[in-house]
């Protein structure tokens, strides 16, 4: 059984993808986010393993799960046009710099990485 790590699991892509994976496969989904409002009944699914946290703080949890999972999806990003204009450095720090260690860990452990874009590209 495959294990998928979705960081930013409560976001638009993350919660739709989690729902689809749980409905159509036998895969385990490991997800991290700072919020849960979009996840609803997915939190009670037996193959959904959610951790409320922040990739910039809970680095050990992230590293452990990158090593443990087969596929990594780093979906943590700011995708709000007004924030891009008002706080471009904050956006760069989260969207690029905070995700870079995750990409490096995936390469280190030979994991499959699916790296998305944002609406602002």
Coordinates of C-alpha atoms in Angstrom, one line a residue:
X1 CA 0.0 0.0 0.0
X2 CA 1.4 3.4 -1.0
X3 CA 1.8 6.2 1.5
X4 CA 1.4 9.8 0.4
X5 CA 2.5 12.9 2.3
X6 CA 0.5 16.0 1.6
X7 CA 1.9 19.1 3.2
X8 CA -0.8 21.9 3.0
X9 CA -3.5 19.2 3.1
X10 CA -6.2 21.7 4.1
X11 CA -5.6 23.9 1.0
X12 CA -7.6 23.8 -2.2
X13 CA -5.5 21.2 -4.0
X14 CA -4.6 19.3 -0.8
X15 CA -8.1 18.6 0.4
X16 CA -9.5 17.7 -3.0
X17 CA -6.6 15.4 -3.7
X18 CA -6.9 13.7 -0.3
X19 CA -10.5 13.1 -0.8
X20 CA -9.9 11.6 -4.3
X21 CA -7.1 9.4 -3.1
X22 CA -9.1 8.1 -0.2
X23 CA -12.1 7.4 -2.5
X24 CA -10.3 5.7 -5.4
X25 CA -7.2 4.0 -3.9
X26 CA -6.1 2.0 -0.9
X27 CA -3.3 4.5 -0.2
X28 CA -2.6 5.9 3.2
X29 CA -2.6 9.8 3.3
X30 CA -0.4 11.6 5.8
X31 CA -1.2 15.3 5.9
X32 CA 0.0 18.4 7.7
X33 CA -1.6 21.8 7.9
X34 CA -2.2 24.6 10.4
X35 CA -5.9 24.4 10.0
X36 CA -8.6 21.8 9.3
X37 CA -11.8 23.6 8.2
X38 CA -11.8 22.1 4.7
X39 CA -11.0 18.5 5.7
X40 CA -14.4 17.8 7.4
X41 CA -15.2 14.1 7.5
X42 CA -11.8 13.2 6.0
X43 CA -10.3 13.5 9.5
X44 CA -12.3 10.5 10.6
X45 CA -11.2 8.3 7.6
X46 CA -9.1 5.3 8.8
X47 CA -6.4 5.9 6.1
X48 CA -6.2 9.7 6.8
X49 CA -3.4 10.6 9.3
X50 CA -3.5 14.3 10.1
X51 CA -1.1 16.4 12.1
X52 CA -1.8 20.0 12.9
X53 CA 1.5 21.8 12.4
X54 CA 3.7 24.2 10.5
X55 CA 6.4 23.0 8.1
X56 CA 8.7 25.8 9.4
X57 CA 8.4 24.6 13.0
X58 CA 7.7 20.8 12.9
X59 CA 10.7 20.0 10.7
X60 CA 11.4 16.6 12.5
X61 CA 7.9 15.4 11.8
X62 CA 8.2 16.4 8.1
X63 CA 11.6 14.7 7.7
X64 CA 10.3 11.5 9.3
X65 CA 7.3 11.4 7.0
X66 CA 9.3 12.2 3.9
X67 CA 11.4 9.2 4.7
X68 CA 8.3 7.1 5.5
X69 CA 6.1 7.9 2.5
X70 CA 6.4 7.0 -1.2
X71 CA 5.1 10.2 -2.7
X72 CA 5.6 13.7 -1.4
X73 CA 3.4 16.7 -2.3
X74 CA 4.7 20.0 -0.8
X75 CA 1.5 22.1 -1.3
X76 CA 2.3 24.8 1.4
X77 CA 2.1 28.2 -0.3
X78 CA 0.5 31.6 -0.2
X79 CA -1.7 31.9 -3.2
X80 CA -3.4 35.2 -2.5
X81 CA -2.8 37.9 -5.1
X82 CA -3.0 40.8 -2.7
X83 CA -0.3 39.1 -0.5
X84 CA 2.0 38.7 -3.4
X85 CA 1.8 42.4 -4.0
X86 CA 1.9 43.6 -0.4
X87 CA 4.4 41.1 1.1
X88 CA 6.5 39.6 -1.7
X89 CA 9.3 38.5 0.6
X90 CA 7.0 36.7 2.9
X91 CA 5.6 34.8 -0.1
X92 CA 9.1 33.9 -1.3
X93 CA 10.1 32.8 2.1
X94 CA 7.2 30.4 2.5
X95 CA 6.5 29.3 -1.1
X96 CA 10.2 28.7 -2.0
X97 CA 12.6 28.8 1.0
X98 CA 10.4 26.8 3.4
X99 CA 9.7 24.1 0.8
X100 CA 13.3 23.7 -0.3
X101 CA 14.4 21.4 2.6
X102 CA 11.4 19.2 1.8
X103 CA 12.5 18.9 -1.8
X104 CA 16.0 18.1 -0.7
X105 CA 14.8 15.4 1.8
X106 CA 12.7 13.8 -1.0
X107 CA 15.8 13.7 -3.2
X108 CA 18.0 12.4 -0.3
X109 CA 15.6 9.5 0.4
X110 CA 14.8 8.8 -3.3
X111 CA 11.1 9.7 -3.0
X112 CA 8.7 10.7 -5.8
X113 CA 8.0 14.4 -5.6
X114 CA 5.1 16.2 -7.1
X115 CA 5.8 19.9 -7.0
X116 CA 2.9 22.2 -7.9
X117 CA 2.8 25.7 -9.2
X118 CA 0.5 28.4 -7.9
X119 CA -2.2 30.7 -9.4
X120 CA 0.4 33.5 -9.4
X121 CA 2.9 32.1 -11.9

